[in-house]
Every structure is written in C-alpha cells, then in structure tokens.
mmCIF file of N, CA and C in Angstrom:
data_model
loop_
_atom_site.group_PDB
_atom_site.id
_atom_site.type_symbol
_atom_site.label_atom_id
_atom_site.label_comp_id
_atom_site.label_asym_id
_atom_site.label_seq_id
_atom_site.Cartn_x
_atom_site.Cartn_y
_atom_site.Cartn_z
ATOM 1 N N UNK A 212 6.218 -75.426 118.856
ATOM 2 C CA UNK A 212 7.331 -76.085 118.215
ATOM 3 C C UNK A 212 8.249 -74.997 117.462
ATOM 4 N N UNK A 213 9.529 -75.414 117.430
ATOM 5 C CA UNK A 213 10.428 -74.502 116.896
ATOM 6 C C UNK A 213 11.457 -75.317 116.183
ATOM 7 N N UNK A 214 12.356 -74.683 115.352
ATOM 8 C CA UNK A 214 13.319 -75.450 114.539
ATOM 9 C C UNK A 214 14.643 -74.637 114.700
ATOM 10 N N UNK A 215 15.676 -75.496 114.508
ATOM 11 C CA UNK A 215 16.966 -74.730 114.460
ATOM 12 C C UNK A 215 17.299 -74.666 112.950
ATOM 13 N N UNK A 216 17.779 -73.396 112.658
ATOM 14 C CA UNK A 216 18.051 -73.167 111.288
ATOM 15 C C UNK A 216 19.239 -72.212 111.215
ATOM 16 N N UNK A 217 20.057 -72.302 110.128
ATOM 17 C CA UNK A 217 21.218 -71.422 110.051
ATOM 18 C C UNK A 217 20.802 -70.154 109.158
ATOM 19 N N UNK A 218 20.843 -68.988 109.784
ATOM 20 C CA UNK A 218 20.657 -67.769 109.000
ATOM 21 C C UNK A 218 21.942 -66.756 109.016
ATOM 22 N N UNK A 219 22.306 -66.409 107.921
ATOM 23 C CA UNK A 219 23.438 -65.560 107.792
ATOM 24 C C UNK A 219 24.686 -66.192 108.402
ATOM 25 N N UNK A 220 24.830 -67.587 108.428
ATOM 26 C CA UNK A 220 25.970 -68.325 108.898
ATOM 27 C C UNK A 220 25.858 -68.598 110.377
ATOM 28 N N UNK A 221 24.698 -68.033 111.080
ATOM 29 C CA UNK A 221 24.630 -68.318 112.449
ATOM 30 C C UNK A 221 23.428 -69.244 112.775
ATOM 31 N N UNK A 222 23.627 -70.246 113.742
ATOM 32 C CA UNK A 222 22.534 -71.057 114.008
ATOM 33 C C UNK A 222 21.494 -70.260 114.883
ATOM 34 N N UNK A 223 20.202 -70.413 114.633
ATOM 35 C CA UNK A 223 19.080 -69.669 115.339
ATOM 36 C C UNK A 223 17.950 -70.761 115.580
ATOM 37 N N UNK A 224 17.182 -70.357 116.493
ATOM 38 C CA UNK A 224 16.065 -71.119 116.731
ATOM 39 C C UNK A 224 14.761 -70.273 116.164
ATOM 40 N N UNK A 225 13.900 -70.810 115.335
ATOM 41 C CA UNK A 225 12.832 -70.037 114.886
ATOM 42 C C UNK A 225 11.504 -70.776 115.194
ATOM 43 N N UNK A 226 10.599 -69.913 115.654
ATOM 44 C CA UNK A 226 9.218 -70.462 116.150
ATOM 45 C C UNK A 226 8.429 -70.999 114.866
ATOM 46 N N UNK A 227 7.844 -72.114 114.867
ATOM 47 C CA UNK A 227 7.042 -72.532 113.916
ATOM 48 C C UNK A 227 5.468 -72.383 114.353
ATOM 49 N N UNK A 228 5.166 -72.865 115.497
ATOM 50 C CA UNK A 228 3.820 -72.784 115.870
ATOM 51 C C UNK A 228 3.584 -73.065 117.480
ATOM 52 N N UNK A 229 2.590 -72.497 117.960
ATOM 53 C CA UNK A 229 2.020 -72.881 119.343
ATOM 54 C C UNK A 229 0.730 -73.694 119.201
ATOM 55 N N UNK A 230 0.557 -74.698 119.964
ATOM 56 C CA UNK A 230 -0.648 -75.484 120.046
ATOM 57 C C UNK A 230 -1.059 -75.813 121.384
ATOM 58 N N UNK A 231 -2.287 -75.861 121.656
ATOM 59 C CA UNK A 231 -2.783 -76.151 123.002
ATOM 60 C C UNK A 231 -4.354 -76.676 122.952
ATOM 61 N N UNK A 232 -4.698 -77.134 123.982
ATOM 62 C CA UNK A 232 -6.153 -77.495 124.064
ATOM 63 C C UNK A 232 -6.513 -77.612 125.592
ATOM 64 N N UNK A 233 -7.859 -77.483 125.875
ATOM 65 C CA UNK A 233 -8.378 -77.715 127.192
ATOM 66 C C UNK A 233 -8.473 -79.064 127.514
ATOM 67 N N UNK A 234 -8.307 -79.677 128.771
ATOM 68 C CA UNK A 234 -8.442 -80.941 129.227
ATOM 69 C C UNK A 234 -9.912 -81.232 129.335
ATOM 70 N N UNK A 235 -10.298 -82.382 128.967
ATOM 71 C CA UNK A 235 -11.669 -82.832 129.176
ATOM 72 C C UNK A 235 -11.873 -83.183 130.584
ATOM 73 N N UNK A 236 -13.145 -83.260 131.140
ATOM 74 C CA UNK A 236 -13.354 -83.529 132.501
ATOM 75 C C UNK A 236 -12.605 -84.694 133.100
ATOM 76 N N UNK A 237 -12.705 -85.882 132.277
ATOM 77 C CA UNK A 237 -12.081 -87.046 132.721
ATOM 78 C C UNK A 237 -10.529 -86.955 132.702
ATOM 79 N N UNK A 238 -9.955 -86.147 131.750
ATOM 80 C CA UNK A 238 -8.519 -85.996 131.587
ATOM 81 C C UNK A 238 -7.944 -85.096 132.894
ATOM 82 N N UNK A 239 -8.907 -84.296 133.356
ATOM 83 C CA UNK A 239 -8.466 -83.380 134.427
ATOM 84 C C UNK A 239 -8.136 -84.188 135.732
ATOM 85 N N UNK A 240 -8.444 -85.315 135.847
ATOM 86 C CA UNK A 240 -8.237 -86.159 137.088
ATOM 87 C C UNK A 240 -7.009 -86.980 136.845
ATOM 88 N N UNK A 241 -6.316 -86.875 135.721
ATOM 89 C CA UNK A 241 -5.069 -87.613 135.403
ATOM 90 C C UNK A 241 -3.924 -87.144 136.339
ATOM 91 N N UNK A 242 -3.064 -88.124 136.719
ATOM 92 C CA UNK A 242 -2.042 -87.766 137.463
ATOM 93 C C UNK A 242 -0.890 -87.042 136.560
ATOM 94 N N UNK A 243 0.116 -86.407 137.174
ATOM 95 C CA UNK A 243 0.996 -85.663 136.223
ATOM 96 C C UNK A 243 1.675 -86.495 135.118
ATOM 97 N N UNK A 244 2.059 -87.642 135.476
ATOM 98 C CA UNK A 244 2.716 -88.382 134.418
ATOM 99 C C UNK A 244 1.818 -88.843 133.289
ATOM 100 N N UNK A 245 0.507 -89.063 133.648
ATOM 101 C CA UNK A 245 -0.579 -89.508 132.640
ATOM 102 C C UNK A 245 -0.844 -88.219 131.904
ATOM 103 N N UNK A 246 -0.935 -87.063 132.553
ATOM 104 C CA UNK A 246 -1.250 -85.663 131.679
ATOM 105 C C UNK A 246 -0.073 -85.479 130.826
ATOM 106 N N UNK A 247 1.190 -85.723 131.172
ATOM 107 C CA UNK A 247 2.370 -85.471 130.368
ATOM 108 C C UNK A 247 2.302 -86.327 129.230
ATOM 109 N N UNK A 248 1.964 -87.653 129.343
ATOM 110 C CA UNK A 248 1.846 -88.563 128.246
ATOM 111 C C UNK A 248 0.804 -88.179 127.263
ATOM 112 N N UNK A 249 -0.263 -87.740 127.814
ATOM 113 C CA UNK A 249 -1.517 -87.226 127.054
ATOM 114 C C UNK A 249 -0.974 -86.101 126.114
ATOM 115 N N UNK A 250 -0.322 -85.203 126.717
ATOM 116 C CA UNK A 250 0.239 -83.973 126.038
ATOM 117 C C UNK A 250 1.099 -84.466 124.820
ATOM 118 N N UNK A 251 2.050 -85.373 125.185
ATOM 119 C CA UNK A 251 2.964 -85.840 124.095
ATOM 120 C C UNK A 251 2.254 -86.528 123.005
ATOM 121 N N UNK A 252 1.275 -87.412 123.311
ATOM 122 C CA UNK A 252 0.563 -88.106 122.352
ATOM 123 C C UNK A 252 -0.215 -87.251 121.475
ATOM 124 N N UNK A 253 -1.013 -86.348 122.000
ATOM 125 C CA UNK A 253 -1.923 -85.368 121.382
ATOM 126 C C UNK A 253 -1.013 -84.600 120.391
ATOM 127 N N UNK A 254 0.068 -84.071 120.860
ATOM 128 C CA UNK A 254 0.964 -83.280 120.122
ATOM 129 C C UNK A 254 1.484 -84.019 118.914
ATOM 130 N N UNK A 255 1.855 -85.277 119.117
ATOM 131 C CA UNK A 255 2.428 -86.094 118.020
ATOM 132 C C UNK A 255 1.328 -86.230 116.944
ATOM 133 N N UNK A 256 0.201 -86.494 117.340
ATOM 134 C CA UNK A 256 -0.938 -86.804 116.349
ATOM 135 C C UNK A 256 -1.196 -85.516 115.690
ATOM 136 N N UNK A 257 -1.272 -84.335 116.352
ATOM 137 C CA UNK A 257 -1.647 -83.081 115.642
ATOM 138 C C UNK A 257 -0.648 -82.633 114.702
ATOM 139 N N UNK A 258 0.645 -82.878 115.010
ATOM 140 C CA UNK A 258 1.893 -82.400 114.278
ATOM 141 C C UNK A 258 2.444 -83.484 113.396
ATOM 142 N N UNK A 259 1.758 -84.634 113.124
ATOM 143 C CA UNK A 259 2.269 -85.723 112.452
ATOM 144 C C UNK A 259 2.764 -85.219 111.085
ATOM 145 N N UNK A 260 2.103 -84.319 110.436
ATOM 146 C CA UNK A 260 2.430 -83.978 109.061
ATOM 147 C C UNK A 260 3.816 -83.279 109.104
ATOM 148 N N UNK A 261 4.170 -82.696 110.262
ATOM 149 C CA UNK A 261 5.391 -81.997 110.307
ATOM 150 C C UNK A 261 6.524 -82.985 110.760
ATOM 151 N N UNK A 262 6.323 -83.815 111.747
ATOM 152 C CA UNK A 262 7.259 -84.689 112.384
ATOM 153 C C UNK A 262 7.397 -86.107 111.812
ATOM 154 N N UNK A 263 6.645 -86.470 110.874
ATOM 155 C CA UNK A 263 6.737 -87.789 110.203
ATOM 156 C C UNK A 263 8.033 -87.836 109.437
ATOM 157 N N UNK A 264 9.073 -88.616 109.768
ATOM 158 C CA UNK A 264 10.310 -88.642 109.095
ATOM 159 C C UNK A 264 11.317 -87.750 109.600
ATOM 160 N N UNK A 265 10.963 -86.763 110.347
ATOM 161 C CA UNK A 265 11.844 -85.746 110.878
ATOM 162 C C UNK A 265 12.471 -86.292 112.177
ATOM 163 N N UNK A 266 13.834 -85.779 112.424
ATOM 164 C CA UNK A 266 14.429 -86.020 113.679
ATOM 165 C C UNK A 266 14.174 -84.821 114.517
ATOM 166 N N UNK A 267 13.679 -85.203 115.885
ATOM 167 C CA UNK A 267 13.253 -84.033 116.799
ATOM 168 C C UNK A 267 13.507 -84.466 118.065
ATOM 169 N N UNK A 268 13.503 -83.412 118.975
ATOM 170 C CA UNK A 268 13.693 -83.630 120.519
ATOM 171 C C UNK A 268 12.488 -83.181 121.222
ATOM 172 N N UNK A 269 12.240 -83.834 122.233
ATOM 173 C CA UNK A 269 11.118 -83.502 123.149
ATOM 174 C C UNK A 269 11.734 -83.150 124.553
ATOM 175 N N UNK A 270 11.492 -81.721 124.941
ATOM 176 C CA UNK A 270 12.017 -81.286 126.284
ATOM 177 C C UNK A 270 11.066 -81.395 127.231
ATOM 178 N N UNK A 271 11.250 -82.120 128.370
ATOM 179 C CA UNK A 271 10.331 -82.354 129.439
ATOM 180 C C UNK A 271 11.087 -82.298 130.768
ATOM 181 N N UNK A 272 10.372 -81.923 131.842
ATOM 182 C CA UNK A 272 10.943 -81.915 133.125
ATOM 183 C C UNK A 272 10.379 -83.128 133.921
ATOM 184 N N UNK A 273 9.582 -83.878 133.356
ATOM 185 C CA UNK A 273 8.970 -85.000 134.041
ATOM 186 C C UNK A 273 9.872 -86.193 133.904
ATOM 187 N N UNK A 274 10.590 -86.408 135.002
ATOM 188 C CA UNK A 274 11.493 -87.603 135.030
ATOM 189 C C UNK A 274 10.792 -88.951 135.040
ATOM 190 N N UNK A 275 9.632 -88.994 135.638
ATOM 191 C CA UNK A 275 8.777 -90.185 135.650
ATOM 192 C C UNK A 275 8.448 -90.524 134.246
ATOM 193 N N UNK A 276 8.127 -89.565 133.342
ATOM 194 C CA UNK A 276 7.869 -89.851 131.982
ATOM 195 C C UNK A 276 9.093 -90.535 131.261
ATOM 196 N N UNK A 277 10.338 -89.939 131.493
ATOM 197 C CA UNK A 277 11.526 -90.576 130.894
ATOM 198 C C UNK A 277 11.640 -92.023 131.320
ATOM 199 N N UNK A 278 11.487 -92.352 132.537
ATOM 200 C CA UNK A 278 11.708 -93.725 133.028
ATOM 201 C C UNK A 278 10.570 -94.661 132.579
ATOM 202 N N UNK A 279 9.402 -94.025 132.255
ATOM 203 C CA UNK A 279 8.190 -94.950 131.765
ATOM 204 C C UNK A 279 8.515 -95.461 130.601
ATOM 205 N N UNK A 280 9.258 -94.804 129.678
ATOM 206 C CA UNK A 280 9.722 -95.491 128.336
ATOM 207 C C UNK A 280 10.586 -96.657 128.537
ATOM 208 N N UNK A 281 11.112 -96.898 129.689
ATOM 209 C CA UNK A 281 12.027 -98.129 129.868
ATOM 210 C C UNK A 281 11.206 -99.135 130.658
ATOM 211 N N UNK A 282 9.982 -98.887 131.252
ATOM 212 C CA UNK A 282 9.335 -99.861 132.074
ATOM 213 C C UNK A 282 8.308 -100.620 131.269
ATOM 214 N N UNK A 283 7.878 -101.719 131.936
ATOM 215 C CA UNK A 283 6.709 -102.445 131.579
ATOM 216 C C UNK A 283 5.565 -101.981 132.337
ATOM 217 N N UNK A 284 4.537 -101.829 131.820
ATOM 218 C CA UNK A 284 3.283 -101.255 132.616
ATOM 219 C C UNK A 284 2.052 -101.976 132.143
ATOM 220 N N UNK A 285 1.057 -102.066 132.934
ATOM 221 C CA UNK A 285 -0.291 -102.635 132.513
ATOM 222 C C UNK A 285 -1.350 -101.602 132.569
ATOM 223 N N UNK A 286 -0.981 -100.480 132.933
ATOM 224 C CA UNK A 286 -1.991 -99.169 132.903
ATOM 225 C C UNK A 286 -2.267 -98.913 131.472
ATOM 226 N N UNK A 287 -3.597 -99.067 131.078
ATOM 227 C CA UNK A 287 -3.985 -98.794 129.705
ATOM 228 C C UNK A 287 -3.770 -97.366 129.186
ATOM 229 N N UNK A 288 -3.698 -96.445 129.995
ATOM 230 C CA UNK A 288 -3.365 -95.103 129.556
ATOM 231 C C UNK A 288 -1.960 -94.902 129.282
ATOM 232 N N UNK A 289 -1.015 -95.580 130.052
ATOM 233 C CA UNK A 289 0.365 -95.486 129.711
ATOM 234 C C UNK A 289 0.725 -96.423 128.534
ATOM 235 N N UNK A 290 -0.033 -97.471 128.407
ATOM 236 C CA UNK A 290 0.244 -98.320 127.235
ATOM 237 C C UNK A 290 -0.170 -97.662 125.947
ATOM 238 N N UNK A 291 -1.225 -96.969 125.988
ATOM 239 C CA UNK A 291 -1.707 -96.249 124.777
ATOM 240 C C UNK A 291 -0.643 -95.157 124.451
ATOM 241 N N UNK A 292 -0.105 -94.609 125.388
ATOM 242 C CA UNK A 292 0.862 -93.462 125.275
ATOM 243 C C UNK A 292 2.192 -94.187 124.625
ATOM 244 N N UNK A 293 2.611 -95.237 125.269
ATOM 245 C CA UNK A 293 3.913 -95.889 124.752
ATOM 246 C C UNK A 293 3.662 -96.427 123.267
ATOM 247 N N UNK A 294 2.539 -96.917 122.963
ATOM 248 C CA UNK A 294 2.232 -97.433 121.573
ATOM 249 C C UNK A 294 2.289 -96.300 120.507
ATOM 250 N N UNK A 295 1.689 -95.126 120.979
ATOM 251 C CA UNK A 295 1.591 -93.976 120.099
ATOM 252 C C UNK A 295 3.029 -93.432 119.922
ATOM 253 N N UNK A 296 3.832 -93.455 120.798
ATOM 254 C CA UNK A 296 5.110 -92.854 120.806
ATOM 255 C C UNK A 296 6.092 -93.762 119.940
ATOM 256 N N UNK A 297 5.799 -95.123 120.020
ATOM 257 C CA UNK A 297 6.796 -95.983 119.310
ATOM 258 C C UNK A 297 6.880 -95.706 117.799
ATOM 259 N N UNK A 298 5.912 -95.132 117.209
ATOM 260 C CA UNK A 298 6.068 -94.680 115.763
ATOM 261 C C UNK A 298 7.207 -93.835 115.611
ATOM 262 N N UNK A 299 7.514 -92.983 116.612
ATOM 263 C CA UNK A 299 8.333 -91.805 116.444
ATOM 264 C C UNK A 299 9.775 -92.108 117.137
ATOM 265 N N UNK A 300 9.911 -93.147 117.898
ATOM 266 C CA UNK A 300 10.992 -93.351 118.732
ATOM 267 C C UNK A 300 12.294 -93.361 118.017
ATOM 268 N N UNK A 301 12.384 -93.774 116.797
ATOM 269 C CA UNK A 301 13.673 -93.858 116.032
ATOM 270 C C UNK A 301 14.131 -92.402 115.787
ATOM 271 N N UNK A 302 13.294 -91.381 115.619
ATOM 272 C CA UNK A 302 13.504 -90.083 115.345
ATOM 273 C C UNK A 302 13.486 -89.127 116.449
ATOM 274 N N UNK A 303 13.032 -89.583 117.620
ATOM 275 C CA UNK A 303 12.760 -88.649 118.768
ATOM 276 C C UNK A 303 13.829 -88.903 119.943
ATOM 277 N N UNK A 304 14.175 -87.803 120.457
ATOM 278 C CA UNK A 304 15.095 -87.901 121.672
ATOM 279 C C UNK A 304 14.274 -87.221 122.794
ATOM 280 N N UNK A 305 14.277 -87.702 123.927
ATOM 281 C CA UNK A 305 13.468 -87.167 125.067
ATOM 282 C C UNK A 305 14.561 -86.570 126.118
ATOM 283 N N UNK A 306 14.527 -85.339 126.234
ATOM 284 C CA UNK A 306 15.579 -84.531 127.100
ATOM 285 C C UNK A 306 14.920 -84.000 128.313
#
C-alpha cells in the first residue's frame, strides 16, 4: 500500500506497508480470477481501518476480475467477493 503526497511542492508516492499471507490448501486450487478476488477481499478486510472512507485505486492486470464486477454470477466464491467489495465501491477505482 502506498499513498500520494505532496512533499516540498512535488507530488510523490510514499510506501505505507506491505502485507501478504500464504494460501490455504483449499485456496491453492482456486483459478486465477478467484485467487485475485481472494487477494482483494483479504486486503480490504485487513486494511479496513486505513481504507474506510478513503478514496483509493486498485491496480490489477486481471481483466477477468474487472469484467466480473459488471457480471451476474452464481459462483459462491465470486458472490462473496462482490459482496465484500460493494462496501468500498463508491471510493474504489479498479485500474
């Protein structure tokens, strides 16, 4: 996670934190899009105290994930992801 800030009149990006975790055995079998959703949901939950009410951007190279946000799905993993993300959708831009 990083933030844009203005230091000495110049915009800069400053590092705030790195976070990660190991996948559980059941999660290791997820497809790429499911793993990407898991990553975003876990990150949003862990950094809720920083992101709640803040405007932020999510950078991803997963085009399937971007299109997933516009689709209807019955997959329970994807539904959980979409529901968890809805809390932040007003403040979040996915790039």
